[in-house]
Tab-separated table of C-alpha atoms and ligand atoms in Angstrom:
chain	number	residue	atom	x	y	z
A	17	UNK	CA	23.143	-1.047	20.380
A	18	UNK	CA	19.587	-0.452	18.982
A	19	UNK	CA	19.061	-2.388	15.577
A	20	UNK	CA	17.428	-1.369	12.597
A	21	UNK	CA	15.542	-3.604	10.133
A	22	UNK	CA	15.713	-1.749	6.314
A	23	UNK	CA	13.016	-3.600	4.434
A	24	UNK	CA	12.809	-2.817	0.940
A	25	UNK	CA	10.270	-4.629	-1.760
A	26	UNK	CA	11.956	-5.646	-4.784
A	27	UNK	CA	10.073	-5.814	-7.932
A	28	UNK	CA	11.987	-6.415	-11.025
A	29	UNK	CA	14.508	-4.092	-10.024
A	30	UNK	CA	17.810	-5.832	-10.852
A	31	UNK	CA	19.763	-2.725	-11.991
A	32	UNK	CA	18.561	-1.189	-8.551
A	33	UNK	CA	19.890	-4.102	-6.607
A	34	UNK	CA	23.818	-3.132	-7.019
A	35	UNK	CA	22.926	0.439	-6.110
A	36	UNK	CA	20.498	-0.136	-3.541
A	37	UNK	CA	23.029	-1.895	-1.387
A	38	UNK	CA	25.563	0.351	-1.911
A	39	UNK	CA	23.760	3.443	-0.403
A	40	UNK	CA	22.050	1.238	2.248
A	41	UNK	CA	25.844	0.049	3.365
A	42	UNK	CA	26.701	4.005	2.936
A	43	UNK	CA	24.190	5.009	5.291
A	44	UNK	CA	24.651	2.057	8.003
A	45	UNK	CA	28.557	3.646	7.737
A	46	UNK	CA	26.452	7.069	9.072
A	47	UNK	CA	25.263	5.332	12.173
A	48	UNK	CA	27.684	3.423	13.508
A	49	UNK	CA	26.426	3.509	16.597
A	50	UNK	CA	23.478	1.011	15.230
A	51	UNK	CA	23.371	-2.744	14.197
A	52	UNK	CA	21.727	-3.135	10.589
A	53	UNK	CA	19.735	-5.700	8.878
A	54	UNK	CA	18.616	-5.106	5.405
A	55	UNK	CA	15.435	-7.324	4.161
A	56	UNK	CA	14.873	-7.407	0.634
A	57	UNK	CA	11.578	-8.886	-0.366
A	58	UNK	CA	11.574	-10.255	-3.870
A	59	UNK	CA	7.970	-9.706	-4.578
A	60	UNK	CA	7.761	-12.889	-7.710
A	61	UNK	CA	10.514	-10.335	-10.074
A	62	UNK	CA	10.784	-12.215	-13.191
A	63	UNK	CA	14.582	-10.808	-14.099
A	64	UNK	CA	17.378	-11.137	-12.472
A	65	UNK	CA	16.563	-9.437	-9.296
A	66	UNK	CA	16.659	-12.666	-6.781
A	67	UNK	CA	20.151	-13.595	-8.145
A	68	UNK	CA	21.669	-10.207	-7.417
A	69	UNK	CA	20.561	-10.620	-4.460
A	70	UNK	CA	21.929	-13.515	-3.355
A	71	UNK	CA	25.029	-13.023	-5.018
A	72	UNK	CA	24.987	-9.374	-2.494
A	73	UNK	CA	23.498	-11.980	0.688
A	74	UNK	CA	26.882	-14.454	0.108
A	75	UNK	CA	29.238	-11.561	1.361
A	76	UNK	CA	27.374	-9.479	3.360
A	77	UNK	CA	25.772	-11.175	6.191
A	78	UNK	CA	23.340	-8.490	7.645
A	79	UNK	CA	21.909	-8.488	3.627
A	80	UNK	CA	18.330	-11.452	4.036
A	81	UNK	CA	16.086	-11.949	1.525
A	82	UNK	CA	12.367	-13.285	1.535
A	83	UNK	CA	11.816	-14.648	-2.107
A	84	UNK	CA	7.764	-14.913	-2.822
A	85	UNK	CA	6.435	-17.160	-4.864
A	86	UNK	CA	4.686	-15.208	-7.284
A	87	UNK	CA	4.104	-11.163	-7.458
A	88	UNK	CA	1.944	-10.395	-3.990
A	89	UNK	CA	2.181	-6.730	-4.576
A	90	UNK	CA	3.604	-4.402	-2.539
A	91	UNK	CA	1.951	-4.222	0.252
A	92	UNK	CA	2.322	-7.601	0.731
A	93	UNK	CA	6.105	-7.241	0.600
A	94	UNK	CA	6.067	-4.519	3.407
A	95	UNK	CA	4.016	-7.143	5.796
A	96	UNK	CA	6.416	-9.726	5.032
A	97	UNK	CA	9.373	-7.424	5.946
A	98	UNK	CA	7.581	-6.322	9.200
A	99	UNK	CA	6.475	-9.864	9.692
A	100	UNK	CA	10.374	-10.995	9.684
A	101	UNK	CA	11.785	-7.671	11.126
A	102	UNK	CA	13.976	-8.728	14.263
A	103	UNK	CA	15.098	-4.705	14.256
A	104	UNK	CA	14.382	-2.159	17.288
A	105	UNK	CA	13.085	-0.171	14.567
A	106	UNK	CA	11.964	-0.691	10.996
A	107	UNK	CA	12.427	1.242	8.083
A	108	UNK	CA	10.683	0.994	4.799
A	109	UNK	CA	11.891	1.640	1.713
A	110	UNK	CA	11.679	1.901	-2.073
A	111	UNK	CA	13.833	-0.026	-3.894
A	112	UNK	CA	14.631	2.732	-6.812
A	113	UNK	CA	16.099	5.165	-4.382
A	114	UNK	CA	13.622	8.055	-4.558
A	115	UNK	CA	13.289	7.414	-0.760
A	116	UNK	CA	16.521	9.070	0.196
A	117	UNK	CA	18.394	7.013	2.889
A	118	UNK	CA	19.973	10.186	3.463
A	119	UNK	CA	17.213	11.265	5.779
A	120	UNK	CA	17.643	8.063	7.794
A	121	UNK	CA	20.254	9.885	10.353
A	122	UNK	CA	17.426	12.274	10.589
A	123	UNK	CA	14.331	9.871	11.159
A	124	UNK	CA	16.651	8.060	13.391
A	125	UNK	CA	17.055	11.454	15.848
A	126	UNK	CA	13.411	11.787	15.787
A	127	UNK	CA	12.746	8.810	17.553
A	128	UNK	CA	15.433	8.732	19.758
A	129	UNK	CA	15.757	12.258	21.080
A	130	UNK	CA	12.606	13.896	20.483
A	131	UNK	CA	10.527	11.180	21.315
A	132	UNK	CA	8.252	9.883	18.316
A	133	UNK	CA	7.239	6.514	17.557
A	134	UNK	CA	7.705	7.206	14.082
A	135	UNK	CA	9.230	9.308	11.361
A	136	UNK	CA	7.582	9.756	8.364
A	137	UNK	CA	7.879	11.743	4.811
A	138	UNK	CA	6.451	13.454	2.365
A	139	UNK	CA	6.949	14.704	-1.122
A	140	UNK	CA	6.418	18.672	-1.386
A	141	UNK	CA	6.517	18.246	-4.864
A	142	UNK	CA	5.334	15.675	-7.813
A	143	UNK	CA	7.959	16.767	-10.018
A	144	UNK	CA	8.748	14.347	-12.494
A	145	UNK	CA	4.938	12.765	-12.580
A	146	UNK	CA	2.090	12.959	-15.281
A	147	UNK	CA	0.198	15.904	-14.433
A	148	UNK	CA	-2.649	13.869	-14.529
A	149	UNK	CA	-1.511	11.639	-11.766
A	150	UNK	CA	-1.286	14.045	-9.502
A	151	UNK	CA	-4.525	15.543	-10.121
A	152	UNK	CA	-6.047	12.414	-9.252
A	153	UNK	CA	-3.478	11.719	-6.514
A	154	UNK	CA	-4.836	15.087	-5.111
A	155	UNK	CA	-8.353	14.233	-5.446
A	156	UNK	CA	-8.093	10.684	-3.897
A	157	UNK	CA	-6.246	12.678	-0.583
A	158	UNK	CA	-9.239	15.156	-0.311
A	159	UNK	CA	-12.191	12.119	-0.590
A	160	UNK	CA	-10.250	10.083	1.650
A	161	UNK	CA	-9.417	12.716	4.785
A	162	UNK	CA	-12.954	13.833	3.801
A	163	UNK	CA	-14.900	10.439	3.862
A	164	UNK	CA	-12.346	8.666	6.375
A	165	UNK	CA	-11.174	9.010	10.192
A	166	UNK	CA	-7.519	7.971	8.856
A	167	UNK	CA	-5.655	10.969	8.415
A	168	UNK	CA	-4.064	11.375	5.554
A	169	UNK	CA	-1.175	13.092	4.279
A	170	UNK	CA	-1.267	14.179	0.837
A	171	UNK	CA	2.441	13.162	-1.100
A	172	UNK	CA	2.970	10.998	1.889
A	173	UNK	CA	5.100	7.906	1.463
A	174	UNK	CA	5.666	4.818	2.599
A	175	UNK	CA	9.585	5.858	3.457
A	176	UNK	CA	8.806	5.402	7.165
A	177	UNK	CA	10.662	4.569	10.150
A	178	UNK	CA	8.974	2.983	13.189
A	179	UNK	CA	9.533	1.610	16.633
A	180	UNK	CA	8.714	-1.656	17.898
A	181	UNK	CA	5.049	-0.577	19.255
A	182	UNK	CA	4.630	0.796	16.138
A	183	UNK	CA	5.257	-2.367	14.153
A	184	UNK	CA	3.705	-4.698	16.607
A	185	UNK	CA	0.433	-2.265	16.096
A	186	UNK	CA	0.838	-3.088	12.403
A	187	UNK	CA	0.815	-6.124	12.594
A	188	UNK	CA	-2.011	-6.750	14.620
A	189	UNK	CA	-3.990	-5.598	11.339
A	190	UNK	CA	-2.999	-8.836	9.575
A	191	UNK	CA	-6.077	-7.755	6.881
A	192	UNK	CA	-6.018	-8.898	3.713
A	193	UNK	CA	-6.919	-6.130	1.580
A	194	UNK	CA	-3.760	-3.656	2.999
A	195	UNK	CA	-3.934	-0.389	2.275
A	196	UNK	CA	-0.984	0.949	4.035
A	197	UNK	CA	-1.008	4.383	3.731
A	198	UNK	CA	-4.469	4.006	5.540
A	199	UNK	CA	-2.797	1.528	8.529
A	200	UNK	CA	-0.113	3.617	9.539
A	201	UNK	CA	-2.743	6.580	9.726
A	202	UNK	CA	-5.005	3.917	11.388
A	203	UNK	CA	-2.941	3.256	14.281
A	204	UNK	CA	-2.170	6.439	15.396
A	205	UNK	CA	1.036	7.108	17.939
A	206	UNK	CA	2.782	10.145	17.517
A	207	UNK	CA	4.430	10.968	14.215
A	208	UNK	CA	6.593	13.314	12.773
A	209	UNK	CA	6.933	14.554	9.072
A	210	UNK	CA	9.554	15.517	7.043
A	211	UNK	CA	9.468	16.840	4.080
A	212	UNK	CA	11.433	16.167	0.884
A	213	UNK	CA	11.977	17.267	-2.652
A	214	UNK	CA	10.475	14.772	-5.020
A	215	UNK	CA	14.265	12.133	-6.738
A	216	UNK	CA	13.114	10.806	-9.892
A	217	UNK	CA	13.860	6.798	-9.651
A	218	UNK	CA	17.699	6.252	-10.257
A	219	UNK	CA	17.212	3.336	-12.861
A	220	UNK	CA	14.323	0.493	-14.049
A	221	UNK	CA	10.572	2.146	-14.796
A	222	UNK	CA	7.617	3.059	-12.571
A	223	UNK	CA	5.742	-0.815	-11.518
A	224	UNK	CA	2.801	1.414	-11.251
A	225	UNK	CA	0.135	1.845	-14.216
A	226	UNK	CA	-2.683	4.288	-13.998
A	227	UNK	CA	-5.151	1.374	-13.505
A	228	UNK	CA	-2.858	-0.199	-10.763
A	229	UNK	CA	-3.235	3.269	-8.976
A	230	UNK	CA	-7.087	3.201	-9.585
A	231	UNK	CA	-7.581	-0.313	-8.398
A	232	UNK	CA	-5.160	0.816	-5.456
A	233	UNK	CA	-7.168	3.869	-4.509
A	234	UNK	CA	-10.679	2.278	-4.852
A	235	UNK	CA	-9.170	-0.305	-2.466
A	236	UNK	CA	-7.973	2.354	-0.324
A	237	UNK	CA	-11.397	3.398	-0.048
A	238	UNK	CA	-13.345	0.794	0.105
A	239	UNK	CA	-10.775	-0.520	2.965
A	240	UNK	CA	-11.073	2.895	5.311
A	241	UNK	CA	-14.114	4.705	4.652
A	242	UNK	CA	-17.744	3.215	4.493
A	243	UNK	CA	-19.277	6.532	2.958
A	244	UNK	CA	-19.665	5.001	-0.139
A	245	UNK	CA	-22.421	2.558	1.170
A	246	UNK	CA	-24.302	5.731	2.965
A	247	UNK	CA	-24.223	7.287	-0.192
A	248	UNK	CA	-26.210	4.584	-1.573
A	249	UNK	CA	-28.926	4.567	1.147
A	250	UNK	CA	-29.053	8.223	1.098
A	251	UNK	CA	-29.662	8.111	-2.939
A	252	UNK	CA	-32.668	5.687	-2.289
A	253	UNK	CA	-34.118	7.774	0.719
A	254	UNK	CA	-33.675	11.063	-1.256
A	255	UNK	CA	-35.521	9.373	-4.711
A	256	UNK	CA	-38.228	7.654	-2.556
A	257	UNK	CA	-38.988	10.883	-0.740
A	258	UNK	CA	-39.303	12.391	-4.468
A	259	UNK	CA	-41.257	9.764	-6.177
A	260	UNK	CA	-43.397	10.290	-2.761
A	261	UNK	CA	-43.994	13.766	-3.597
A	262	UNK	CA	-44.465	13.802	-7.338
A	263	UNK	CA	-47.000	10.754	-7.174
A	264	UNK	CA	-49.544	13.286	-4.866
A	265	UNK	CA	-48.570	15.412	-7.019
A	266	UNK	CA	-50.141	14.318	-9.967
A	267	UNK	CA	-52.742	12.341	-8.093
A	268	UNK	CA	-54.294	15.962	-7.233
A	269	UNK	CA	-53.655	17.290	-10.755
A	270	UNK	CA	-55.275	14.041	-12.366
A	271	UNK	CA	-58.321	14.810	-10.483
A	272	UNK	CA	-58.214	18.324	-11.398
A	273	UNK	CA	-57.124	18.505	-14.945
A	274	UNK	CA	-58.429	14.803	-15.918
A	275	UNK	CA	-55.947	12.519	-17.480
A	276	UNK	CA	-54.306	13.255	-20.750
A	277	UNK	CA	-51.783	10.614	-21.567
A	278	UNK	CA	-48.238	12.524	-22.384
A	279	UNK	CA	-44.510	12.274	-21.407
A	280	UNK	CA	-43.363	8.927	-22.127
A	281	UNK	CA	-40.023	10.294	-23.078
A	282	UNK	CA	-39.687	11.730	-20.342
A	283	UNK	CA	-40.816	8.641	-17.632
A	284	UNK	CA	-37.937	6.554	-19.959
A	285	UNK	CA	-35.662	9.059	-18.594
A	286	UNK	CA	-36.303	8.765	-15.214
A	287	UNK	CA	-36.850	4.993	-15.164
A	288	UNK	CA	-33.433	5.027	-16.505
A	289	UNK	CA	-31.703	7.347	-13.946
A	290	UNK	CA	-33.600	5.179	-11.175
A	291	UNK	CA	-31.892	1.531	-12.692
A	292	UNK	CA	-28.530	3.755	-13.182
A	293	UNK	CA	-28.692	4.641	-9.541
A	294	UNK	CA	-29.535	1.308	-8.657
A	295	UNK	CA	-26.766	-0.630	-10.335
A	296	UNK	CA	-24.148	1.977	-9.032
A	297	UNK	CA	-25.382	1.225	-5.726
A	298	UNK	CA	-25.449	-2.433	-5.742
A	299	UNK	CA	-22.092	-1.997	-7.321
A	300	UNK	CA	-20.860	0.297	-4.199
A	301	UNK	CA	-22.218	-3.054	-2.461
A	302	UNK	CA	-20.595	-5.136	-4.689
A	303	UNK	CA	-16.882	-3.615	-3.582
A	304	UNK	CA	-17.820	-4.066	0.088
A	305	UNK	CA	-18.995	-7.538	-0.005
A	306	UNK	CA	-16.313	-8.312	-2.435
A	307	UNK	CA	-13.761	-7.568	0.150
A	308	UNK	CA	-15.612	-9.116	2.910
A	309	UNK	CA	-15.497	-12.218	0.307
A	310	UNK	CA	-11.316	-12.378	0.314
A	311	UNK	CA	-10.952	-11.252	4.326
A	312	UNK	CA	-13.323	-14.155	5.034
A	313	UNK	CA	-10.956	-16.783	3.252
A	314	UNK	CA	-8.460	-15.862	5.429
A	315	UNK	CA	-5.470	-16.610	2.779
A	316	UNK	CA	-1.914	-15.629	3.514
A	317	UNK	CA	-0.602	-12.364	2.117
A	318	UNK	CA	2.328	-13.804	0.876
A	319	UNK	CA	3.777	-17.317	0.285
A	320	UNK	CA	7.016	-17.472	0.556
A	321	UNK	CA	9.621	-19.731	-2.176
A	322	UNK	CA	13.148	-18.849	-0.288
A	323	UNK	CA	14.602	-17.662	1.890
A	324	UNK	CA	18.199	-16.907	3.346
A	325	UNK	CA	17.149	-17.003	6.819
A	326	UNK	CA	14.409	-18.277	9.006
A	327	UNK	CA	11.194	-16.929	8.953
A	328	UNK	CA	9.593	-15.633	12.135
A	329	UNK	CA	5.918	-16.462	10.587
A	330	UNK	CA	4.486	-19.398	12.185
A	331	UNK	CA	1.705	-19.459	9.109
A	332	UNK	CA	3.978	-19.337	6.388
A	333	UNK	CA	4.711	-22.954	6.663
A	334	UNK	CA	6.785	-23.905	3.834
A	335	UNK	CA	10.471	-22.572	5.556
A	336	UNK	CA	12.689	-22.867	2.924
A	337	UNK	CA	16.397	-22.241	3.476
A	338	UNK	CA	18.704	-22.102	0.602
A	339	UNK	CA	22.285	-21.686	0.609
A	340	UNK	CA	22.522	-21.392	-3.171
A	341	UNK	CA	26.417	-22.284	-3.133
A	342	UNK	CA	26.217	-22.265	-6.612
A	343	UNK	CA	24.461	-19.844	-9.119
A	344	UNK	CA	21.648	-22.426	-10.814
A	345	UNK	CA	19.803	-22.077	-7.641
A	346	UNK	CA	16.414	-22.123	-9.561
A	347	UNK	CA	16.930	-25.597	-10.817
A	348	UNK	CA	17.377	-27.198	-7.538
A	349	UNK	CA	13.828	-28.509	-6.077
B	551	UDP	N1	7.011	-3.023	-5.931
B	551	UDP	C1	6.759	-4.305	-5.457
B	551	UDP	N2	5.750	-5.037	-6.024
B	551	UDP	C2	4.969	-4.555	-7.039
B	551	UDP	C3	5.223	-3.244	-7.498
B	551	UDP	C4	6.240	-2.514	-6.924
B	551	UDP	O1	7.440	-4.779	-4.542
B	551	UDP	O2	4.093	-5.276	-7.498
B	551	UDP	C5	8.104	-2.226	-5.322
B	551	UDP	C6	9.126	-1.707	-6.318
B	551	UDP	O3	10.135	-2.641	-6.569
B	551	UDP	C7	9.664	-0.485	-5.596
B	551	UDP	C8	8.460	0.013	-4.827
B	551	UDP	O4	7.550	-1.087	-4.757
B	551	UDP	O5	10.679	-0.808	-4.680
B	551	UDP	C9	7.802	1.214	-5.462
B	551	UDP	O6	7.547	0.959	-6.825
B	551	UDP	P1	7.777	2.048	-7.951
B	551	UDP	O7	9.049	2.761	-7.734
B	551	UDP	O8	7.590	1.366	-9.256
B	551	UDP	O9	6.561	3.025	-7.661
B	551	UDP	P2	6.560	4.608	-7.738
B	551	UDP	O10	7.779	5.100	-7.034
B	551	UDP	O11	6.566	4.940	-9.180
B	551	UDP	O12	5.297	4.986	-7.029
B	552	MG	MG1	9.527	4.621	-7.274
C-alpha cells in the first residue's frame, strides 16, 4: 500500500489546527487504498498552535509534528517535512485550507496512472487579493521566466504532490537561501498542472506582508537568475563606450571652437547618474555576495525544539522526543 506523507507548515494557525485535521482525516477516508502520515511543522507559532497539535498527535497516531525552535519561515518548514517524509509520495500543503485536499484523489491518479512524477496547481484566479499584489505577483512571474531557465508558472503554488525521485531531487538542493517555487521548477521531471479556483483562507490572517513578499521575490531572484549582475556590467560597458565617444567629441570641438567654460549644471547631472548607477550596481553585487555570505556558513535551515517522532536528519542533532503526557509540556526542560 503506497504511503503518503501530508506536510503542512504551521504558523500561528491554532484555529486552523482543529479544521486542518479534520479535512486531512476526510480525505485519507477518500483513499483508502493508501497509508497516511500527516507532518505538521510548527514553524516557532507563538499561540497555541503546538498544543493543538499535540493534543490531535495523542489520539491519532499517523498525526507527527516537528516543533522549531524559533520562526524559520516557510520554506524552511517544507524542507523539514521533506527532510522527515518516510511517505512514497509527499504532499505539501497550506495550513489555512486554500489548498483544497479535495484535489488530492486527483493528484494522486496523476502519478499513478498517467505517469507523472508530480502533480502540481495553480490558481486561475487571485480573487480575494489586493489588486496590487497581484500586479506585482504578475510582474515578478514575467522577470523571472524572462531572466531565469526555471520555468515558472504564474499563480502556481506550493500545493504539490511528488514521488520519491522527486523529493530525493529536492533534497539534494539542501541551499540555504530556498526559493521553492524556483526548486521544483529547477529540477525538472515531468509535471502536470491543475488548475483551481482561488478559496479564501478558512480562518487566522495572511502571515504574508507586502515586504515579506518583496524580500521573498528579490530572494527568488537573486537565488535563480544572475541577470541582475550582467545588467550591471552591461551599464558600465554601455556608459564607458559613451563617455568614450563624447570625450573625442569635444576634444575635436575644443580645438575647433576654443574653450568656453559652460555646463556645470549639466556635468553635476551626469556625475550624479554615473555614482547612481554605480551604487545600484554594487548593490546588485551586494545581494549576490550577500547570499554567497549565508550559503558559505553552512547553518541548518531549521533547528528543531520537539518532536513526536524521530527525526530522519542526521544534522539536526538535538533529537528531542516528548511524550507531553500532560498539557504544561513547555515547562518541562
Ligand atoms: N507559514 C509558515 N511560516 C511563516 C509564514 C507562513 O509556516 O513564517 C505557513 C502558514 O502557516 C500557512 C502557509 O505557510 O500554512 C501559507 O501562509 P499564508 O496562508 O499566510 O500565506 P498566503 O496563503 O496568504 O500566501
Ligand atoms: Mg494562505
Amino acid at each position: 500500500m503506497p504511503k503518503i506523507s501530508i506536510i503542512v507548515p504551521c504558523y500561528n494557525e491554532q484555529e486552523m489546527i482543529p479544521l486542518l485535521y479534520q479535512a486531512l482525516d476526510d480525505t485519507a477516508s477518500q483513499l483508502p487504498d493508501h497509508e497516511f502520515e500527516f507532518i505538521l511543522v510548527d514553524d516557532g507559532s507563538k499561540d497555541a498552535t503546538l498544543s493543538e497539535i499535540r493534543t490531535i498527535a495523542r489520539t491519532d497516531p499517523r498525526l507527527r509534528y516537528i516543533s522549531f525552535s524559533r520562526n524559520f519561515g516557510k520554506e524552511g518548514a517544507i524542507y523539514a517535512g521533506l527532510k522527515n517524509a518516510s511517505g512514497d509520495y509527499a504532499v505539501i500543503m497550506d495550513a489555512d485550507l486554500q489548498d483544497p485536499p479535495a484535489l488530492l484523489p486527483d493528484m494522486v491518479k496523476a502519478v499513478e496512472k498517467e505517469g507523472y512524477d508530480s502533480c502540481a496547481t495553480r490558481r486561475v484566479t487571485r480573487a480575494g487579493e489586493p489588486p496590487i499584489r497581484s500586479f506585482f505577483a504578475r510582474m515578478f512571474y514575467k522577470i523571472m521566466n524572462k531572466a531565469s531557465e526555471v520555468d515558472m508558472v504564474d499563480g502556481a503554488r506550493d500545493y504539490r504532490l511528488m514521488t520519491r525521485p522527486f523529493v530525493n531531487a529536492i533534497l539534494e538542493m539542501p541551499e540555504y537561501n530556498r526559493f521553492s517555487k524556483g526548486i521544483f521548477g529547477w529540477v525538472g521531471y515531468k509535471t502536470k498542472w491543475l488548475e483551481y479556483e482561488n478559496v479564501e483562507r478558512a480562518a487566522g490572517e495572511t502571515k504574508w506582508s507586502f515586504w515579506k513578499l518583496l524580500k521573498y521575490a528579490i530572494s527568488g531572484i537573486v537565488s535563480f537568475t544572475t541577470v541582475p549582475l550582467q545588467f550591471a556590467s552591461a551599464f558600465g560597458i554601455l556608459f564607458s563606450l559613451f563617455a568614450f565617444i563624447m570625450i573625442i567629441v569635444i576634444i575635436v570641438r575644443t580645438c575647433v571652437y576654443g574653450d568656453p567654460v559652460a555646463g556645470w549644471p549639466s556635468t553635476i547631472c551626469v556625475i550624479m547618474m554615473i555614482g547612481g548607477i554605480q551604487l545600484l550596481s554594487i548593490g546588485i553585487l551586494g545581494q549576490y555576495l550577500a547570499r554567497t555570505y549565508l550559503e558559505v556558513k553552512d547553518r541548518p535551515i531549521y533547528l528543531c525544539r520537539e518532536s513526536n517522532f524521530e527525526l530522519l536528519d542526521e544534522r539536526q542533532n538535538p533529537i528531542i522526543y516528548h511524550d507531553f503526557s500532560n498539557e504544561q509540556g513547555e515547562e518541562q526542560k
